[in-house]
Short mmCIF file of C-alpha atoms and ligand atoms in Angstrom, two decimals:
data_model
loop_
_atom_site.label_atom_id
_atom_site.label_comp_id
_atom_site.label_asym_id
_atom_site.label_seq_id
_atom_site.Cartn_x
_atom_site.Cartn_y
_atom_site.Cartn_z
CA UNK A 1 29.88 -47.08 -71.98
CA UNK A 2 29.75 -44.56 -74.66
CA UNK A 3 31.65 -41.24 -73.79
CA UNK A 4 33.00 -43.10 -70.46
CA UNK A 5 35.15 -46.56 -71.63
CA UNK A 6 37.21 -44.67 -74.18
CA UNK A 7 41.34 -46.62 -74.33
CA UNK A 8 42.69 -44.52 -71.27
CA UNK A 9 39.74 -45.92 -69.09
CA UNK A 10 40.19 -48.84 -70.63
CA UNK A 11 44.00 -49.40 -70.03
CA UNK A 12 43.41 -48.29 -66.91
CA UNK A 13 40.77 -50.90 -65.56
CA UNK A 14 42.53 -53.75 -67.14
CA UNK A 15 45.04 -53.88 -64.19
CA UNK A 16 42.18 -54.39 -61.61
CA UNK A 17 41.35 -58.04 -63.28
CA UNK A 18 38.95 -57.12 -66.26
CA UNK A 19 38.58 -60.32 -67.97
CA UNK A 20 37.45 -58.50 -71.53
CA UNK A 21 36.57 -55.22 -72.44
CA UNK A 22 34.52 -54.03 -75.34
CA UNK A 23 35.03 -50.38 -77.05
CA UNK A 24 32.14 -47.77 -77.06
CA UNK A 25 29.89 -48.07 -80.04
CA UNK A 26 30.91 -47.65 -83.19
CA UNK A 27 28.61 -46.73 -85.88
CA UNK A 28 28.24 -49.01 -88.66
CA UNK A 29 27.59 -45.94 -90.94
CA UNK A 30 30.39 -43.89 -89.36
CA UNK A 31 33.13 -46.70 -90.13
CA UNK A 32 31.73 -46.92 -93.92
CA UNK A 33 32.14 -42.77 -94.46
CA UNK A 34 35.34 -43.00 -93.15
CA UNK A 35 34.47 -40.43 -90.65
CA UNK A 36 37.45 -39.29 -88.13
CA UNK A 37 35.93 -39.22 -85.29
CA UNK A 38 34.45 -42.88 -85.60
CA UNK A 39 37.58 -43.99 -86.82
CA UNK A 40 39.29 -42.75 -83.01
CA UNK A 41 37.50 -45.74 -81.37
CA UNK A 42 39.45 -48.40 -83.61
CA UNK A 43 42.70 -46.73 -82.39
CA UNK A 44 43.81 -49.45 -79.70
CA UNK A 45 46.51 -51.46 -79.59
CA UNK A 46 46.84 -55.52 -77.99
CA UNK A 47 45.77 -55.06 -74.84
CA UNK A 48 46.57 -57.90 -71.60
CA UNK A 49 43.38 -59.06 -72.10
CA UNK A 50 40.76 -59.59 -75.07
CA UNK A 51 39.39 -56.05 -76.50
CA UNK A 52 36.28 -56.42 -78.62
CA UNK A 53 35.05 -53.30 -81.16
CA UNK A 54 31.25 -52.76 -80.53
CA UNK A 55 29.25 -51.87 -83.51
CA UNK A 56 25.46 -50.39 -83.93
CA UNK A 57 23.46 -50.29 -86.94
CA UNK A 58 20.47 -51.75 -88.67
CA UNK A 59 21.46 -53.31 -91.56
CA UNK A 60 23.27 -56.57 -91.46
CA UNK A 61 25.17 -55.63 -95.23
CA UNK A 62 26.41 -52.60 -93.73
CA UNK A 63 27.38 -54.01 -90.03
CA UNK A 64 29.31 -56.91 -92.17
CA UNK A 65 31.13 -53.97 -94.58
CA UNK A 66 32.05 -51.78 -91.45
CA UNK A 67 33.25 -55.10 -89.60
CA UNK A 68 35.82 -55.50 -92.52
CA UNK A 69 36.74 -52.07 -92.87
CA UNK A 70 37.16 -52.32 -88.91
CA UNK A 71 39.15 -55.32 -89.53
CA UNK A 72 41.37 -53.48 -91.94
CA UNK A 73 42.31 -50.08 -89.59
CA UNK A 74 42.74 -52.42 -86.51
CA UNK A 75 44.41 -56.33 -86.63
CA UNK A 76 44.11 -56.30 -82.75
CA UNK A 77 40.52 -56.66 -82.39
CA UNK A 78 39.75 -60.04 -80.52
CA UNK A 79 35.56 -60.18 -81.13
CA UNK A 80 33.01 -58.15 -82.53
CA UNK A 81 29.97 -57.33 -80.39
CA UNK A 82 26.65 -56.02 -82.21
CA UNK A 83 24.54 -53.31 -79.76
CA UNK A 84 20.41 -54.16 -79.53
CA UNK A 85 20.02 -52.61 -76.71
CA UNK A 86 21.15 -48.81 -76.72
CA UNK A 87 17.72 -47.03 -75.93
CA UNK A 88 19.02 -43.62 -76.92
CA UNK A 89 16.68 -41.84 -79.70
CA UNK A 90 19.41 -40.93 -81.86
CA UNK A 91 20.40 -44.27 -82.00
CA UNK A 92 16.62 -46.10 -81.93
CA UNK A 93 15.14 -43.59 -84.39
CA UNK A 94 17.64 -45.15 -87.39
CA UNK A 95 16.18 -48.74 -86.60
CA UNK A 96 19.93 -49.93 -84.36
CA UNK A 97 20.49 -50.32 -80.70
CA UNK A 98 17.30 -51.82 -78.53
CA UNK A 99 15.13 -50.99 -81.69
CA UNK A 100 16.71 -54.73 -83.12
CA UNK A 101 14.43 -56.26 -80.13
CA UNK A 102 11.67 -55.84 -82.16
CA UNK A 103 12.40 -58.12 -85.00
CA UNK A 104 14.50 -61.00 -83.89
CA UNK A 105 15.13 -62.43 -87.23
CA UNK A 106 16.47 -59.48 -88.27
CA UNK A 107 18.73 -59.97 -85.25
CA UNK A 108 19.85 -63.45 -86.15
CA UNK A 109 20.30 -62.10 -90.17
CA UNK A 110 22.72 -59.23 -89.04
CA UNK A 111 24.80 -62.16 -86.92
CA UNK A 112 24.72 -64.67 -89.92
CA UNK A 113 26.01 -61.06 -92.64
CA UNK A 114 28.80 -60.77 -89.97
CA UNK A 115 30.13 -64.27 -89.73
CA UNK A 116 30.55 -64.45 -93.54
CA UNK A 117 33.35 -61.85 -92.82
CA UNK A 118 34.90 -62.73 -89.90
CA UNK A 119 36.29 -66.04 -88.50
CA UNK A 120 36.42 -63.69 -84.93
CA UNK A 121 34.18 -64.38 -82.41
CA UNK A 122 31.06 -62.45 -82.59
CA UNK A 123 28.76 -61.27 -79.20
CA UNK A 124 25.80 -59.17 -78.83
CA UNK A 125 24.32 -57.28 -76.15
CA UNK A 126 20.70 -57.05 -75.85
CA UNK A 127 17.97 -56.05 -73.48
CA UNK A 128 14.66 -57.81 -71.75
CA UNK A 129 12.68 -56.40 -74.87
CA UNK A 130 11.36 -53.10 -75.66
CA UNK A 131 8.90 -52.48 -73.03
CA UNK A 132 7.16 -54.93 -70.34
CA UNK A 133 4.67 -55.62 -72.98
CA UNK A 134 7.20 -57.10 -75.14
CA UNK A 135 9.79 -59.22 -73.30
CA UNK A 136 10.83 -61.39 -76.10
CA UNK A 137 14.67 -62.01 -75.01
CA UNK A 138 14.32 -65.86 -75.17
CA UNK A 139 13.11 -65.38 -78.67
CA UNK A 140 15.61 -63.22 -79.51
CA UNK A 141 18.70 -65.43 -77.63
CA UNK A 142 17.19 -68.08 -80.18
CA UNK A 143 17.68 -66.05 -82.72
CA UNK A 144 20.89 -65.13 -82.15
CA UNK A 145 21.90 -68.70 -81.61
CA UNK A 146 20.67 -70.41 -84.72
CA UNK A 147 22.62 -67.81 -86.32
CA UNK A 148 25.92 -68.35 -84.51
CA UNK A 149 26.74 -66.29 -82.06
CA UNK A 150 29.47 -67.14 -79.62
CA UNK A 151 28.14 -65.28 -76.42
CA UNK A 152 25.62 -63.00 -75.36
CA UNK A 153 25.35 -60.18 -72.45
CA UNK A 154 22.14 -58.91 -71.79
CA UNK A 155 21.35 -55.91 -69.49
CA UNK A 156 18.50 -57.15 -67.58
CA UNK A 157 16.42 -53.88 -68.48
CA UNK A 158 13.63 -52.95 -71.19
CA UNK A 159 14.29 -50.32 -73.65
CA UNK A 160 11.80 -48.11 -71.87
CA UNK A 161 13.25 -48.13 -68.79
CA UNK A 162 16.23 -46.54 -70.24
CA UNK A 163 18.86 -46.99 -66.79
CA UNK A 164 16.40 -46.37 -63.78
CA UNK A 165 14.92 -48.69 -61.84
CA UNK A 166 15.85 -52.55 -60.22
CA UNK A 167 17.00 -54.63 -63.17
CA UNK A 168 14.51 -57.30 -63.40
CA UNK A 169 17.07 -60.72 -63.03
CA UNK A 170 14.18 -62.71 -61.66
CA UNK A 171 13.10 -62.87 -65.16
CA UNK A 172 16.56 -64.15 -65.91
CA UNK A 173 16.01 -67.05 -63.36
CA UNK A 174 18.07 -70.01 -64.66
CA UNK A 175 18.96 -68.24 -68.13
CA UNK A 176 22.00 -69.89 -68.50
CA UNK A 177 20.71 -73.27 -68.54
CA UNK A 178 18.49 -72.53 -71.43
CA UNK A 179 21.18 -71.27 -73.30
CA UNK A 180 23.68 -72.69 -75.22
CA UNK A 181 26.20 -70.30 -75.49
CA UNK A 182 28.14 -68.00 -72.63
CA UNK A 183 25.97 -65.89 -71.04
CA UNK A 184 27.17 -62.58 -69.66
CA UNK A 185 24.64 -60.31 -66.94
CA UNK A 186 24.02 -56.43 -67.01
CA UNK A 187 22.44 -54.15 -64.39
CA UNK A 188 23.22 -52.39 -61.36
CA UNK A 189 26.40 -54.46 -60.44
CA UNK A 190 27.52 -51.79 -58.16
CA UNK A 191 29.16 -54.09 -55.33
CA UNK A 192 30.55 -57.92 -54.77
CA UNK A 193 26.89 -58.89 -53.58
CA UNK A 194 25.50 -57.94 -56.46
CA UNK A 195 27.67 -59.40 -58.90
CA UNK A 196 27.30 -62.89 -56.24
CA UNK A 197 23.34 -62.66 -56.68
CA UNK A 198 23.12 -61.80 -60.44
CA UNK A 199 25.55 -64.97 -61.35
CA UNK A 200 23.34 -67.29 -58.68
CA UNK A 201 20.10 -66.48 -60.43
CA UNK A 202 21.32 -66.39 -63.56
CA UNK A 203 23.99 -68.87 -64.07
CA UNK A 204 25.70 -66.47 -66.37
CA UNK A 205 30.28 -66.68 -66.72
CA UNK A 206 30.40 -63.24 -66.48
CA UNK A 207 29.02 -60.01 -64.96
CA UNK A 208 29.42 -56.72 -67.21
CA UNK A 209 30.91 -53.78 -64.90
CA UNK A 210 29.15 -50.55 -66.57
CA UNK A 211 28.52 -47.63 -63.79
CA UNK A 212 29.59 -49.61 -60.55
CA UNK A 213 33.06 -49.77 -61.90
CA UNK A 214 33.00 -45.63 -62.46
CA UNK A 215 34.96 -44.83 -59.77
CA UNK A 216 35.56 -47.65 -57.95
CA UNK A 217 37.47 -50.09 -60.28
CA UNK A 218 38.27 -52.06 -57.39
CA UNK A 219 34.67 -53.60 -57.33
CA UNK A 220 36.19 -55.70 -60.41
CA UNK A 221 39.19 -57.02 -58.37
CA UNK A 222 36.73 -57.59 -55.51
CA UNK A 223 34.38 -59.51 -58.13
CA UNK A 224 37.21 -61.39 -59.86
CA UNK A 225 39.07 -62.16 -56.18
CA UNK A 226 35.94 -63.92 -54.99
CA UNK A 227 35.43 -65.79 -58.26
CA UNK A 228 38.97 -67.52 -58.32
CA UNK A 229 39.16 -67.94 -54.44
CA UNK A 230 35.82 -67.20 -52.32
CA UNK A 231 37.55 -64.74 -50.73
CA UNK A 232 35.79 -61.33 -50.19
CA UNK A 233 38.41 -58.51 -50.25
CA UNK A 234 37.82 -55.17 -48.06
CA UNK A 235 36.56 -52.24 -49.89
CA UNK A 236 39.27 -49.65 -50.96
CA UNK A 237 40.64 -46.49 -48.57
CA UNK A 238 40.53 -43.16 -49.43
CA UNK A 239 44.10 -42.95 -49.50
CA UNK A 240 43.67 -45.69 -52.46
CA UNK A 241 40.80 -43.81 -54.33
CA UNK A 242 43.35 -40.31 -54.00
CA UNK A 243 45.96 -42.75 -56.13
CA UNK A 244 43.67 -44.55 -58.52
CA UNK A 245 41.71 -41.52 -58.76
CA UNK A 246 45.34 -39.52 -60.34
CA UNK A 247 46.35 -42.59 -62.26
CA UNK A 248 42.72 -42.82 -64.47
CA UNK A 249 43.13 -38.71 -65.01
CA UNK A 250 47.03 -39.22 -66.02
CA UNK A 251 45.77 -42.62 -68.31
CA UNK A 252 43.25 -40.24 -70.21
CA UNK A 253 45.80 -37.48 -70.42
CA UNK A 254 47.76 -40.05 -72.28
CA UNK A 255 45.51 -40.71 -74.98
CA UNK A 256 43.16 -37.51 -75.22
CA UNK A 257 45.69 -34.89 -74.17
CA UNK A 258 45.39 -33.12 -71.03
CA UNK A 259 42.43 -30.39 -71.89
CA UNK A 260 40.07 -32.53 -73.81
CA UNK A 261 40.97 -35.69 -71.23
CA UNK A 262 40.37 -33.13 -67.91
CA UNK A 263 37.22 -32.07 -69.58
CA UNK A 264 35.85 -35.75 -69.91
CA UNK A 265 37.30 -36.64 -66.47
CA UNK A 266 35.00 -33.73 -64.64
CA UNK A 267 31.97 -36.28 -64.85
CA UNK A 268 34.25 -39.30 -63.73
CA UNK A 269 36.35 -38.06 -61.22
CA UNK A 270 33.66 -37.26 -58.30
CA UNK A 271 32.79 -40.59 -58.81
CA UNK A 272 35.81 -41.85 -56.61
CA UNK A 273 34.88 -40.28 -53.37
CA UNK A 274 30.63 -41.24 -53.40
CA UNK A 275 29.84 -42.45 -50.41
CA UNK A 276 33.32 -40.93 -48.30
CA UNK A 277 32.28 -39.17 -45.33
CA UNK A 278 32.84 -35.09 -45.75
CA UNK A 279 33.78 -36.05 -49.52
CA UNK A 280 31.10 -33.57 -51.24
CA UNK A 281 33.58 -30.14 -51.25
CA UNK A 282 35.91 -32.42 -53.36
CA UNK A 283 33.65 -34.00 -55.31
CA UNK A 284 32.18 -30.29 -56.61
CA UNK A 285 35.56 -29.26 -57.02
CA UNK A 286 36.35 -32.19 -59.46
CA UNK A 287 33.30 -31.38 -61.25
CA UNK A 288 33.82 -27.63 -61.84
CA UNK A 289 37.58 -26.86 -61.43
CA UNK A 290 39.49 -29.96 -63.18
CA UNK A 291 41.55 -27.72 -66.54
CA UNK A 292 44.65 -29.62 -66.19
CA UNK A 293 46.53 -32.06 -64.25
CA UNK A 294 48.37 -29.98 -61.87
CA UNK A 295 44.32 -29.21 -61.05
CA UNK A 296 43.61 -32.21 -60.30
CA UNK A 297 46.24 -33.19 -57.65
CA UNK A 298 45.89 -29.96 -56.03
CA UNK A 299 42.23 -30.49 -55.41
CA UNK A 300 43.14 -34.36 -54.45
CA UNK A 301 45.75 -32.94 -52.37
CA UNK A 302 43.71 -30.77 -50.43
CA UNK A 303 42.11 -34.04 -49.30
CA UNK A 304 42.50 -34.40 -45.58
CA UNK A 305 42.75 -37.75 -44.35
C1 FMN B 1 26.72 -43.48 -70.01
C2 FMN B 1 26.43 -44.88 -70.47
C3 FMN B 1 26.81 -45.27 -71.74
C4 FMN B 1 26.55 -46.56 -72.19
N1 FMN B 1 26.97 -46.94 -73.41
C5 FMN B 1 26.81 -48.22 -73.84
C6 FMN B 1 27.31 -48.65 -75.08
O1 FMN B 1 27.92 -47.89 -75.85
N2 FMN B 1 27.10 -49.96 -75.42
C7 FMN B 1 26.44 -50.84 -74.60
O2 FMN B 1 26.29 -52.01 -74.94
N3 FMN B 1 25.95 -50.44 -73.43
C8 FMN B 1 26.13 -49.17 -73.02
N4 FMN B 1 25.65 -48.78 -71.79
C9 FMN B 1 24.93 -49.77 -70.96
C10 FMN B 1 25.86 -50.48 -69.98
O3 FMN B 1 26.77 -51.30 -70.68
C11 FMN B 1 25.08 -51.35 -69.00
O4 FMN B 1 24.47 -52.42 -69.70
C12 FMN B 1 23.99 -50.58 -68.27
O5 FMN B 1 24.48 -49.34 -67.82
C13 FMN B 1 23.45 -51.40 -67.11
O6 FMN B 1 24.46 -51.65 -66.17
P1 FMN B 1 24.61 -50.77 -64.81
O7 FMN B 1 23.19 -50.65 -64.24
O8 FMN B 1 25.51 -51.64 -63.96
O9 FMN B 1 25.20 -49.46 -65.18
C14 FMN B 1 25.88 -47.49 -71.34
C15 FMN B 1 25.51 -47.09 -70.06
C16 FMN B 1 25.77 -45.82 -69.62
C17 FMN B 1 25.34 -45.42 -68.23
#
């Protein structure tokens, strides 16, 4: 998620039983003008599990130059991951993100410019289509695969209905078995059911954690738990949330430093107490008085249990 999964959050999460994690995107344009601030998202070392570098752009000659200049500032990058589904203007308006839904050969061309650079696995991460009148995601997935791709996640959304609404995975019905590469399911995975429903309709390996996991990274030990043994863990205490919630702020310290990290963290750290009883004190305090980390544990310690 961009301006959420930077490293810290990253390095954080991996603990909790993350099978793969992918960077925010990276602008094909931004990698190719050398620009700083684009350049910060390469800057991740081998993580416990596979870390993939997510790219957006339009043109498959510039997507395959910034995947080898990507290639070149980072030798720890396990897969590249192309975005066709970010719905944001900025991003739409320059023909990348859930714009690519539109022309699935285009799609297919950009995977096919990539692979002639890169012996790396390469995913993308689509959408249903760009609006209800043009759900074209099967023609796109066979797009995708006569080019090559190794795996596809697709957030079970059109581009017009942004993040609101109930993703629509009775339109996914089955997916998998049409497919012949990994499939990997987006939307509204915000608790064990709905990762157990979303993988029995679908078929998919893999659930994507996006906002579910924001604040409660235990829903991915919860997921992964049940996957390896049926077993369906207890949800966390608030005594737990109080210690993950200090460990994520201390983990973005690390990278960001601790003003530009507590500033990030003010939309994150609420997150951890939704849904606790009396919680909503604490959560405004997160989101208004978080400067530094002696801040942040005396507003967690103020917590009464
Ligand atoms: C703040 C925010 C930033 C996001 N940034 C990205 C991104 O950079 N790349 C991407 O593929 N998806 C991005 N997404 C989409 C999520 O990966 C996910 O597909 C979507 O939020 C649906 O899942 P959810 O309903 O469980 O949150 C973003 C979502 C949010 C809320």
């Amino acid at each position: 998620m961009a301006g959420i999964t930077s490293v810290g959050y990253r390095n954080f999460m991996v603990p909790f039983g993350v099978s793969a994690c992918v960077t925010e995107m990276v602008s094909d344009m931004g990698l190719i003008y050398e620009n700083d601030e684009t350049k910060e998202y390469l800057n991740f070392s081998n993580n416990a599990v596979p870390t993939g570098v997510q790219l957006f752009g339009h043109d498959p000659t510039n997507l395959a130059k910034s995947t080898q200049i990507a290639l070149k500032l980072n030798n720890n990058i396990a897969f590249f991951d192309v975005n066709m589904g970010c719905p944001v203007p900025k991003v739409t308006k320059t023909g990348a993100g859930s714009t690519l839904m539109n022309n699935p050969i285009l799609c297919g061309d950009i995977i096919r410019e990539i692979k002639k650079v890169t012996n790396l696995p390469i995913t993308a991460k689509i959408r249903l289509g760009w609006d209800d009148k043009s759900v074209n995601f099967l023609e796109v997935i066979n797009e995708l695969e006569k080019a090559g791709i190794d795996a596809i996640a697709i957030h079970a959304r059109t581009r017009s209905e942004l993040y609101s609404g109930s993703p629509h995975y009775d339109l996914l019905k089955d997916l998998r078995k049409r497919m012949h590469v990994p499939l990997i399911v987006s939307g509204n995975i915000f608790s064990l059911e709905d990762a157990i429903e979303a993988i029995s309709v679908t078929g998919a390996e893999a659930v994507m954690v996006a906002r579910g996991g924001m604040g409660n990274p235990f829903l991915i030990t919860q997921i992964d738990h049940y996957f390896k043994t049926g077993e369906k863990l207890p949800d966390p205490t608030m005594a737990e949330q109080v210690k993950w919630c200090l460990e994520l702020g201390q983990s973005l310290i690390n990278f960001f430093g601790e003003s530009r990290a507590m500033r990030i963290y003010r939309s994150i750290a609420p997150k951890f107490f939704s849904g606790f009883s009396g919680a909503k004190t604490i959560k405004t305090r997160l989101a208004t008085e978080l400067i530094d980390f002696d801040s942040l544990k005396a507003i967690l310690q103020s917590i009464e249990f």
